Short mmCIF file of C-alpha atoms in Angstrom, two decimals:
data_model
loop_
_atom_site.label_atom_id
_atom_site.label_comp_id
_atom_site.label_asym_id
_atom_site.label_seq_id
_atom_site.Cartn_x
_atom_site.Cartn_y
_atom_site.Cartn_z
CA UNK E 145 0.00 0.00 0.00
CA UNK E 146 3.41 2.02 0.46
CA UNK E 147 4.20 4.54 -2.65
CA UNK E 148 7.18 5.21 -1.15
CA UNK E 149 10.83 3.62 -2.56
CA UNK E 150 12.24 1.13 -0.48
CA UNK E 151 15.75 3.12 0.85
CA UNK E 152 18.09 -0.32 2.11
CA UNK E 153 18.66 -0.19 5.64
CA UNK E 154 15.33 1.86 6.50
CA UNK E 155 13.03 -0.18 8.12
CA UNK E 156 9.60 1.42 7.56
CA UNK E 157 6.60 1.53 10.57
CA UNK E 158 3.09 2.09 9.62
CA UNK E 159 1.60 4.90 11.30
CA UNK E 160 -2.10 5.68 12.20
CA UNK E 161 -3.53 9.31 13.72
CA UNK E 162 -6.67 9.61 15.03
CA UNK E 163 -8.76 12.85 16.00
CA UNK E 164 -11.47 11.59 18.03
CA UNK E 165 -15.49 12.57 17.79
CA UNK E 166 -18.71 11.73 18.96
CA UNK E 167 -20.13 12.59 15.41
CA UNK E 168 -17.03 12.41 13.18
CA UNK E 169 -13.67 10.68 14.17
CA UNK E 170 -10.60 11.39 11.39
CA UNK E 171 -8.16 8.74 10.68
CA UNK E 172 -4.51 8.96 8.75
CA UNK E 173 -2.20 6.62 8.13
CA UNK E 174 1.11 6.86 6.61
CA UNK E 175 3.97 4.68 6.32
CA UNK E 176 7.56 6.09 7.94
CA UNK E 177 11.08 5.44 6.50
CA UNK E 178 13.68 7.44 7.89
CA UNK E 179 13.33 10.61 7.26
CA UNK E 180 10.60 10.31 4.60
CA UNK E 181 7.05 9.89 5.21
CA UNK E 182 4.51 8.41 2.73
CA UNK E 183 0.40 9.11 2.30
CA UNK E 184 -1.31 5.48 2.86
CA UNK E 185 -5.44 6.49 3.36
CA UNK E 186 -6.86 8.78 5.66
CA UNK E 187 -10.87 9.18 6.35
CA UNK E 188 -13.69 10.19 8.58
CA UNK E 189 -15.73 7.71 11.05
CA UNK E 190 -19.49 9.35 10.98
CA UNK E 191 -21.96 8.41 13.46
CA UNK E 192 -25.68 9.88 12.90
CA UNK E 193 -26.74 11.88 15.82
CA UNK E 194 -30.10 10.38 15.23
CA UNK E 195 -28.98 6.87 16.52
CA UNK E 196 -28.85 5.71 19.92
CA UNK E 197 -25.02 6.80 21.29
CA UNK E 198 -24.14 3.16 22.47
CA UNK E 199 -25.04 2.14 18.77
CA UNK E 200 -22.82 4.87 17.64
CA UNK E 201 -19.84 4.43 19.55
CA UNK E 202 -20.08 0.73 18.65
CA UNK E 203 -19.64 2.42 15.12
CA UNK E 204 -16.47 4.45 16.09
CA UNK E 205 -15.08 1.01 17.51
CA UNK E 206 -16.17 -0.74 14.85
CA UNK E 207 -14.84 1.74 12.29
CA UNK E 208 -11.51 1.91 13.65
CA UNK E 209 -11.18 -1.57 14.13
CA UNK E 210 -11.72 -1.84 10.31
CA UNK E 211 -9.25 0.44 9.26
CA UNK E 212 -6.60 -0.80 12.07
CA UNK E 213 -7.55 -4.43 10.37
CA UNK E 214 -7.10 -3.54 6.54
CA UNK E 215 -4.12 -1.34 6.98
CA UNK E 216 -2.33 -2.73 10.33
CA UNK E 217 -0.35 -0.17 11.70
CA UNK E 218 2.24 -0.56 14.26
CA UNK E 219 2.28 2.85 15.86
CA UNK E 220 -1.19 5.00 16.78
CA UNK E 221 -1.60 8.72 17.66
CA UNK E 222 -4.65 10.44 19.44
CA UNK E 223 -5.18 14.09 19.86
CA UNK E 224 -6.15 15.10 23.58
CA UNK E 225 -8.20 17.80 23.50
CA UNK E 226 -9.47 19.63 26.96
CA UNK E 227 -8.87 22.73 27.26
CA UNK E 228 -11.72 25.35 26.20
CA UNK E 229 -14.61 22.56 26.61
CA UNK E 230 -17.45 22.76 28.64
CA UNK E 231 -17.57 18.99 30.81
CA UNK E 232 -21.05 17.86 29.06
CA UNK E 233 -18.87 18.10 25.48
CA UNK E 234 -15.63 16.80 27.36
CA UNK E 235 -17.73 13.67 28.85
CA UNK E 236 -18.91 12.97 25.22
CA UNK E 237 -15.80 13.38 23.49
CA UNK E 238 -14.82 11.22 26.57
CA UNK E 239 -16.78 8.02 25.31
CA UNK E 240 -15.18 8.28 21.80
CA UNK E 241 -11.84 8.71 22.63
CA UNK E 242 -12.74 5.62 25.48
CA UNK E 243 -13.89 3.19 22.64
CA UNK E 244 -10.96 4.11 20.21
CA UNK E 245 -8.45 4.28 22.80
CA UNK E 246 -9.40 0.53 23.43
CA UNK E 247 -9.40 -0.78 20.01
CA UNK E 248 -5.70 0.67 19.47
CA UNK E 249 -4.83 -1.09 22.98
CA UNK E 250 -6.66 -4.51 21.85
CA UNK E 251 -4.91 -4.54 18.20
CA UNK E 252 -1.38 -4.04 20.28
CA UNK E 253 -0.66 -0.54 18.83
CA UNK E 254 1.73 1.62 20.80
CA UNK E 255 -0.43 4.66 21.52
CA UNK E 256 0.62 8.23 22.57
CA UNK E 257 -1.19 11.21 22.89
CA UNK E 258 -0.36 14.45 21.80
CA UNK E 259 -1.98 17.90 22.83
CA UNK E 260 -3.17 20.01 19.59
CA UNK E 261 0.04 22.33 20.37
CA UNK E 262 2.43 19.25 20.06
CA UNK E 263 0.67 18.31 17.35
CA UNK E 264 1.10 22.03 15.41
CA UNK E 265 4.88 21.98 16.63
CA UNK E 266 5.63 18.74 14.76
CA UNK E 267 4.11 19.88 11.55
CA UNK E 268 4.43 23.27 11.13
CA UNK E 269 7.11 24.02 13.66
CA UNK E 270 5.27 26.71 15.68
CA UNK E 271 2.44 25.47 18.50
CA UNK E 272 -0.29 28.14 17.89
CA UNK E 273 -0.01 27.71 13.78
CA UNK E 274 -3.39 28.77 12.73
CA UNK E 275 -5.68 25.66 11.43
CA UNK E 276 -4.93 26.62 7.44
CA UNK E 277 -1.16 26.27 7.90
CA UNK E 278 -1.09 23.15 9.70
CA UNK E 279 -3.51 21.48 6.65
CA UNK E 280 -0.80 23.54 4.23
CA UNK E 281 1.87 21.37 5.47
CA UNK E 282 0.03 18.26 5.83
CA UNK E 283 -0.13 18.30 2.14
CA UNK E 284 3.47 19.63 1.40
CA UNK E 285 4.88 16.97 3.85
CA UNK E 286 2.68 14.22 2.64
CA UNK E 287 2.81 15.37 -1.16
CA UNK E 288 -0.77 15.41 -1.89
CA UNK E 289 -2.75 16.76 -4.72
CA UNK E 290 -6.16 17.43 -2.87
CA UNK E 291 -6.88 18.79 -0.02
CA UNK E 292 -8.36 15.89 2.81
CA UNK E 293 -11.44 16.66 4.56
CA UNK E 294 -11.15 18.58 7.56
CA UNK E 295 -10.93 15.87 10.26
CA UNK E 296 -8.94 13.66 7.76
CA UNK E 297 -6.26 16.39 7.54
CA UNK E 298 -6.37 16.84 11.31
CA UNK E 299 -5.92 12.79 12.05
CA UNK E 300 -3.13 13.03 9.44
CA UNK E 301 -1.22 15.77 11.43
CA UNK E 302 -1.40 13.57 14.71
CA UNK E 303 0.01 10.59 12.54
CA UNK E 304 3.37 12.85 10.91
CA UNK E 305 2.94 13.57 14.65
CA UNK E 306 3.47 10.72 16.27
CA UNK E 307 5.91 9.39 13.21
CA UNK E 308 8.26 12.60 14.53
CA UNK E 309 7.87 11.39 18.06
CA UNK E 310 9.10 8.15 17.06
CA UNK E 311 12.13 9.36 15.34
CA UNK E 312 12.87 11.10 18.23
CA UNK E 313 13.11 8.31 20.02
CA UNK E 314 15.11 5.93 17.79
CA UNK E 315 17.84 8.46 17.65
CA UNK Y 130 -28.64 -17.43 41.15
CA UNK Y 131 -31.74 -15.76 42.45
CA UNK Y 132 -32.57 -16.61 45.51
CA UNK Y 133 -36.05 -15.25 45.46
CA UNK Y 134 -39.24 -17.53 45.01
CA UNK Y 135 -41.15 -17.67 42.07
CA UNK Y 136 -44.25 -16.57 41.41
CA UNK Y 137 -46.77 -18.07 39.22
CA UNK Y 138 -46.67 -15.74 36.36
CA UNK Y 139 -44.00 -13.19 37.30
CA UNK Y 140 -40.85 -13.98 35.15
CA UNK Y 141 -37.58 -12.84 36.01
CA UNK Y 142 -35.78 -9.86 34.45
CA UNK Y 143 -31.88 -9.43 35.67
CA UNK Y 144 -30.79 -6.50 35.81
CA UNK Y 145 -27.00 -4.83 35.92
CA UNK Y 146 -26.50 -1.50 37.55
CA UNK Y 147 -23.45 0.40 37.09
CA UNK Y 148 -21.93 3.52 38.73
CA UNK Y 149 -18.36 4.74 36.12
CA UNK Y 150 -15.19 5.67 36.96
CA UNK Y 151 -11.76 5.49 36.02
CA UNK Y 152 -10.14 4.41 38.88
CA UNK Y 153 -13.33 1.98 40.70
CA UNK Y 154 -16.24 1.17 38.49
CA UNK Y 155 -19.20 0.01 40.75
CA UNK Y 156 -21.51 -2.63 39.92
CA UNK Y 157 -24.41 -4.31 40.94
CA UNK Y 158 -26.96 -7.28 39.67
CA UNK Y 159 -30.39 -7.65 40.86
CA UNK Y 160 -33.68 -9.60 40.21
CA UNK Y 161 -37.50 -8.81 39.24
CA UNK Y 162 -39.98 -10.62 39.83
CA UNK Y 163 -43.27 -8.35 39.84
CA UNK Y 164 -42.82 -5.90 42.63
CA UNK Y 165 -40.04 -7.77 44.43
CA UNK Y 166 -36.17 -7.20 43.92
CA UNK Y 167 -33.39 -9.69 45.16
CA UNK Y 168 -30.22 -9.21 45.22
CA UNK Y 169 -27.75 -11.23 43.01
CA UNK Y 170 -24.21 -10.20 43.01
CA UNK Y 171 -22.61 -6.95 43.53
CA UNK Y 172 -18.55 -5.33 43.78
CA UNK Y 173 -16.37 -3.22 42.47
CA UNK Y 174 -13.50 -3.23 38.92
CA UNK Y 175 -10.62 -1.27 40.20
CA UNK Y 176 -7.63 -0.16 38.23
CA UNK Y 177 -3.87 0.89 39.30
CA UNK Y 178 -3.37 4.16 38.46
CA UNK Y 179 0.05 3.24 37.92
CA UNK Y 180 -0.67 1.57 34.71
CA UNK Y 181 -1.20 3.01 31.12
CA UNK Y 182 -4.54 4.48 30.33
CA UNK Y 183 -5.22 2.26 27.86
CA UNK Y 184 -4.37 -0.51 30.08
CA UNK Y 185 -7.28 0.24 32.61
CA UNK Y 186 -9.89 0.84 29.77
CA UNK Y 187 -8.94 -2.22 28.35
CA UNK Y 188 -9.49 -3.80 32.17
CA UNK Y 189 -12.90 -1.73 32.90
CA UNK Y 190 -14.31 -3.36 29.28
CA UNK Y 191 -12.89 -6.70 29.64
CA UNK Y 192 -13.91 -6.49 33.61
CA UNK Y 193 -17.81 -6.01 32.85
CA UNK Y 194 -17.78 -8.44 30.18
CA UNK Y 195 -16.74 -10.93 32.30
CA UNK Y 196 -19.58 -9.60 35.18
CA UNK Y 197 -22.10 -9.78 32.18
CA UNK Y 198 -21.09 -12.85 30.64
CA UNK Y 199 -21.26 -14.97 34.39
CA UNK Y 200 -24.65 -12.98 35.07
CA UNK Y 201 -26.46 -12.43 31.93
CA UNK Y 202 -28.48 -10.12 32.86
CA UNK Y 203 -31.13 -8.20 30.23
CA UNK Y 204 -31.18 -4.50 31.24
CA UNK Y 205 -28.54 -2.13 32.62
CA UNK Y 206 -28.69 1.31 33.83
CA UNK Y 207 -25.83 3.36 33.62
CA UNK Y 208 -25.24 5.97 36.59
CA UNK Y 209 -24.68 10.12 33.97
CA UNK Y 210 -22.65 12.24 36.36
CA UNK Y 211 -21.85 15.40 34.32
CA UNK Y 212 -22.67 18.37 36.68
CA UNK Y 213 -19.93 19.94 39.49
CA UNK Y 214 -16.57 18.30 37.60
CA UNK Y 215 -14.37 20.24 35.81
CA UNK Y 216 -13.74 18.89 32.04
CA UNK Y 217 -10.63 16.80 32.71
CA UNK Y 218 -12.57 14.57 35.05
CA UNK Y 219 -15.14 14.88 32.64
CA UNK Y 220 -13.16 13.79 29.78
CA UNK Y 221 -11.41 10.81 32.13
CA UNK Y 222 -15.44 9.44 33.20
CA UNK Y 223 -15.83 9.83 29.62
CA UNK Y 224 -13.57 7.25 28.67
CA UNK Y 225 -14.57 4.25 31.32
CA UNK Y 226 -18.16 4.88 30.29
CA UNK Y 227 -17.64 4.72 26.77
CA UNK Y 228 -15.87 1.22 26.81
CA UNK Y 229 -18.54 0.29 29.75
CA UNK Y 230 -21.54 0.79 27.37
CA UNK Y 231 -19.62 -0.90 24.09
CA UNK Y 232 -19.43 -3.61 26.44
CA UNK Y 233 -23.40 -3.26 27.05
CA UNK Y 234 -24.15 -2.94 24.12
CA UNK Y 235 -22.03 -6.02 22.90
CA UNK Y 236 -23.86 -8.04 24.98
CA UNK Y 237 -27.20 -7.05 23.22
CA UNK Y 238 -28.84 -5.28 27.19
CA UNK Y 239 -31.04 -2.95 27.03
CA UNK Y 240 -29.30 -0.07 28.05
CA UNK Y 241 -30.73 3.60 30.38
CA UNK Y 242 -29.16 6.69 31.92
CA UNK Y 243 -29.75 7.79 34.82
CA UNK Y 244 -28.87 11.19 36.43
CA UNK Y 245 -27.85 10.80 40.32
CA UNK Y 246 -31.13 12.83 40.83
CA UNK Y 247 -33.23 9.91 39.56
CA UNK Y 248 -31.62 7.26 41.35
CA UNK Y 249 -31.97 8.90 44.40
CA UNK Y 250 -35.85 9.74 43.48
CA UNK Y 251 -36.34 5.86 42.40
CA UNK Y 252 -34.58 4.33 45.38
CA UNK Y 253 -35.37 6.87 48.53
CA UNK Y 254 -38.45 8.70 46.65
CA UNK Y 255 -36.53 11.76 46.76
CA UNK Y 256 -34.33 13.69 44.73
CA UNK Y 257 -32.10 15.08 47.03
CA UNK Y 258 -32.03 12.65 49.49
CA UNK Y 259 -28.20 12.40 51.01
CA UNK Y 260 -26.29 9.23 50.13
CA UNK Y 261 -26.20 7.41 53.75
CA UNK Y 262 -29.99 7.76 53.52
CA UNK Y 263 -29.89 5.98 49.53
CA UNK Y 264 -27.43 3.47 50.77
CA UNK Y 265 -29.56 2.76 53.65
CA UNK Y 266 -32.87 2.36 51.36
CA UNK Y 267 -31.01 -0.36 49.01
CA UNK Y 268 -30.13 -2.17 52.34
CA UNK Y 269 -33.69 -2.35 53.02
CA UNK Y 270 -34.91 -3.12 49.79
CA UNK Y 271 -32.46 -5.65 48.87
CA UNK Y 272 -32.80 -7.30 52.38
CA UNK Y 273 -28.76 -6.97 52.98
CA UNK Y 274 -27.04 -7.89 55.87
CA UNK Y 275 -23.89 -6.18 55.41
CA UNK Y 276 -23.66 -2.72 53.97
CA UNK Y 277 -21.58 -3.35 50.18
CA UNK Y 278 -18.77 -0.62 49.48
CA UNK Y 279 -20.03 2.82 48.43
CA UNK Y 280 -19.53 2.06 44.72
CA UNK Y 281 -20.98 -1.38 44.55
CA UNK Y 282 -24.04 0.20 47.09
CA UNK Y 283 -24.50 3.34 44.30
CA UNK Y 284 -24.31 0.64 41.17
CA UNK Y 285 -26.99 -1.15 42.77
CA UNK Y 286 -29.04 1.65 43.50
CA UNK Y 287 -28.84 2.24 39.71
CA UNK Y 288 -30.12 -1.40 39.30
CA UNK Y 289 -33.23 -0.65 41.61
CA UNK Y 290 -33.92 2.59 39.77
CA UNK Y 291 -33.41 0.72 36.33
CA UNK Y 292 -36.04 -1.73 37.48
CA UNK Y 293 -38.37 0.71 38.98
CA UNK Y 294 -38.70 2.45 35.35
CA UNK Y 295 -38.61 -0.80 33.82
CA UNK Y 296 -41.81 -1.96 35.75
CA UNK Y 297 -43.38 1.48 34.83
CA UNK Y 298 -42.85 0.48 31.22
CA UNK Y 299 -44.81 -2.89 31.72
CA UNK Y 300 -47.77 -1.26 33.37
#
């Protein structure tokens, strides 16, 4: 599923982001090789507000599963978000990040989670980069044509994320 | 594992009560027979908060499968605290009760929420009534000897107020 060329010696991980929601959860996944990162899929999990929520977040788990199942990464992201919520929102955004959180953990992923600043410092090298910027570079860094949705760009971010994170840590 | 008698024509609905939380997830599994309640099983999922987050969801899910699986019970009510905590608890309840009811819902039950307000209304027949005097009412109504630890107590006073609305659905 890789576009990327094979470099010898550069073993590559598969890399999933996720930006949890109650109504629509983004998902990314690109493939790491050294220093160069590769576009593999990215999407959006939507739930109908009209359904029961247990049905729906058995959607989200469900959903993610799917995508964790056809695509098998090795390494998982998840943006925390907290600040500038009121609880009710926090306690709903709660049960989505719960039921994802728990698929990554069942499939063996090594998660981390990364604050929206963290995530804007890894991609566009400044913390408070406004939304358009961060999406610009998603695209630059990732070589895309067309612009993802909205929460597909945002899961990607958390992915070149957590793929920076990573190469952090091997060094 | 009832140990209530049966009456001619009253079958038995099992019921699961269940009061969230990250760190000690109460729960609690009770009997209807018509008017009367007996009590089945009741205690309490803890988790370390030592381990990884991901960890204790994964032990909060796979904890109430296993209570649902040995009890099979058909309806569960599910204990919604959102008022008076900030939006990081909020987000952290979140979580447990989002794998909790996957796990529910899993298991095909018939799943309600219940705001501390009507628990206390269904169990002491009043809203505001203080928690020794709740704990005291599911004593009497389960016929306990021994007083269960505050979070198994509260998950079974979910049960109680789960089957109290569940009876005023069959009249």
């Amino acid at each position: 599923m890789s576009q990327g060329k094979v470099k010898a010696g550069a073993e590559t991980v598969r890399i999933l982001g996720i930006d949890p929601g109650s109504r629509a959860t983004g998902y990314g996944v690109i493939d790491q090789q050294g220093n160069g990162l590769t576009f593999v899929t990215c999407g959006v999990i939507r739930t109908s507000e009209k359904k029961p929520f247990p049905e729906r977040l058995e959607e989200i788990y469900n959903g993610i599963g799917e995508v964790i199942g056809a695509y098998k990464p090795q390494l998982v992201g998840v943006e925390d978000i907290f600040t500038a919520i009121n609880p009710r929102s926090a306690l709903k955004l709660g049960h989505a990040r719960g039921v994802l959180i728990l698929a990554a953990r069942q499939h063996g992923l090594l998660l981390e989670e990364y604050s929206p600043t963290v995530v804007k410092q890894a991609v566009a090298g400044y913390g408070q980069a406004p939304k358009e910027q961060v999406q610009q570079m998603v695209r630059v860094l990732l070589k895309l044509v067309a612009s993802p949705s909205h929460d597909a760009a945002d899961a990607l971010a958390v992915a070149i994320c957590r793929a920076s994170h990573s190469r952090n840590l091997l060094r």
